[in-house]
């Protein structure tokens, strides 16, 4: 399967703490993306990192990519209760038209 | 607020019913997708349309029939579904570039809020 694996499956932290989620994938990619999903809602694109980039920042988000290890991590700094959601990594294949999602990490931030 | 609109938000149907899920986007995207998501699982790709043509069908049973009437609309026709088909059905769209070798895109997806389907 091309689907990535994510760990941890679930993460519970206090507000203000940092949250780190990891993703591994199996085949070569052009880019890797992270999405967020609030319970029962649609997914929202957070950040995209290209295969020739090692690190990218967007607000409180920091994404790293290690193509030699086929892995990526998402760090959310100074977490808030509103960050409670599921987070998925995803990689597009087949010219970008087949985006496959990892298993996801469920993050719970306690106020 | 999402720029991809899905209707209905909730649908309950019997196994003999015929119903349709609808999706609309006005971002000028020429690729549109249907994903199926079960509880606590990632979205699973079902179909991809590129320039109104079906380009990917992930071996989805024929009781699911997609249709792309124009570049802004995507339908999913449902017939003779099974209870295990109950799930959240997500529509998405993306930009793409048309090269001489075909269309490609970054794969950045814009999702609707989904249609929650329950099959009795």
PDB file of C-alpha atoms in Angstrom, chain B residues 11-57:
ATOM      1  CA  UNK B  11     -28.872  11.277   4.025  1.00  0.00           C
ATOM      2  CA  UNK B  12     -30.653   8.183   5.276  1.00  0.00           C
ATOM      3  CA  UNK B  13     -31.654   5.631   2.668  1.00  0.00           C
ATOM      4  CA  UNK B  14     -32.845   2.077   2.402  1.00  0.00           C
ATOM      5  CA  UNK B  15     -31.028  -0.575   0.446  1.00  0.00           C
ATOM      6  CA  UNK B  16     -33.502  -0.346  -2.436  1.00  0.00           C
ATOM      7  CA  UNK B  17     -33.459   3.441  -2.752  1.00  0.00           C
ATOM      8  CA  UNK B  18     -31.796   5.550  -5.414  1.00  0.00           C
ATOM      9  CA  UNK B  19     -30.299   8.811  -4.240  1.00  0.00           C
ATOM     10  CA  UNK B  20     -27.593  11.256  -5.291  1.00  0.00           C
ATOM     11  CA  UNK B  21     -24.922  13.276  -3.536  1.00  0.00           C
ATOM     12  CA  UNK B  22     -24.031  16.617  -5.084  1.00  0.00           C
ATOM     13  CA  UNK B  23     -20.883  18.719  -5.009  1.00  0.00           C
ATOM     14  CA  UNK B  24     -20.230  22.176  -6.425  1.00  0.00           C
ATOM     15  CA  UNK B  25     -17.127  24.366  -6.594  1.00  0.00           C
ATOM     16  CA  UNK B  26     -16.564  27.764  -8.176  1.00  0.00           C
ATOM     17  CA  UNK B  27     -12.808  28.052  -7.826  1.00  0.00           C
ATOM     18  CA  UNK B  28     -12.157  27.166 -11.454  1.00  0.00           C
ATOM     19  CA  UNK B  29     -10.607  23.855 -10.470  1.00  0.00           C
ATOM     20  CA  UNK B  30     -10.664  21.245 -13.199  1.00  0.00           C
ATOM     21  CA  UNK B  31     -10.038  18.176 -11.002  1.00  0.00           C
ATOM     22  CA  UNK B  32     -12.715  16.864  -8.672  1.00  0.00           C
ATOM     23  CA  UNK B  33     -12.703  13.905  -6.331  1.00  0.00           C
ATOM     24  CA  UNK B  34     -14.917  11.653  -4.271  1.00  0.00           C
ATOM     25  CA  UNK B  35     -13.525  10.192  -1.049  1.00  0.00           C
ATOM     26  CA  UNK B  36     -15.201   7.844   1.419  1.00  0.00           C
ATOM     27  CA  UNK B  37     -14.360   8.052   5.117  1.00  0.00           C
ATOM     28  CA  UNK B  38     -15.355   5.646   7.860  1.00  0.00           C
ATOM     29  CA  UNK B  39     -15.199   6.663  11.502  1.00  0.00           C
ATOM     30  CA  UNK B  40     -11.665   7.093  12.875  1.00  0.00           C
ATOM     31  CA  UNK B  41     -10.172   6.182   9.488  1.00  0.00           C
ATOM     32  CA  UNK B  42      -8.490   8.282   6.797  1.00  0.00           C
ATOM     33  CA  UNK B  43     -10.360   9.275   3.632  1.00  0.00           C
ATOM     34  CA  UNK B  44     -10.197   6.630   0.898  1.00  0.00           C
ATOM     35  CA  UNK B  45     -10.094   7.740  -2.713  1.00  0.00           C
ATOM     36  CA  UNK B  46     -13.026   6.570  -4.848  1.00  0.00           C
ATOM     37  CA  UNK B  47     -13.039   8.567  -8.091  1.00  0.00           C
ATOM     38  CA  UNK B  48     -11.106  11.363  -9.775  1.00  0.00           C
ATOM     39  CA  UNK B  49     -12.352  13.536 -12.623  1.00  0.00           C
ATOM     40  CA  UNK B  50      -9.938  15.647 -14.613  1.00  0.00           C
ATOM     41  CA  UNK B  51     -11.375  18.078 -17.150  1.00  0.00           C
ATOM     42  CA  UNK B  52     -14.791  16.429 -16.746  1.00  0.00           C
ATOM     43  CA  UNK B  53     -13.414  13.013 -17.672  1.00  0.00           C
ATOM     44  CA  UNK B  54     -13.170  10.097 -15.255  1.00  0.00           C
ATOM     45  CA  UNK B  55      -9.459   9.500 -14.815  1.00  0.00           C
ATOM     46  CA  UNK B  56      -9.277   7.299 -11.722  1.00  0.00           C
ATOM     47  CA  UNK B  57     -11.740   4.702 -10.435  1.00  0.00           C
TER      48      UNK B  57
END
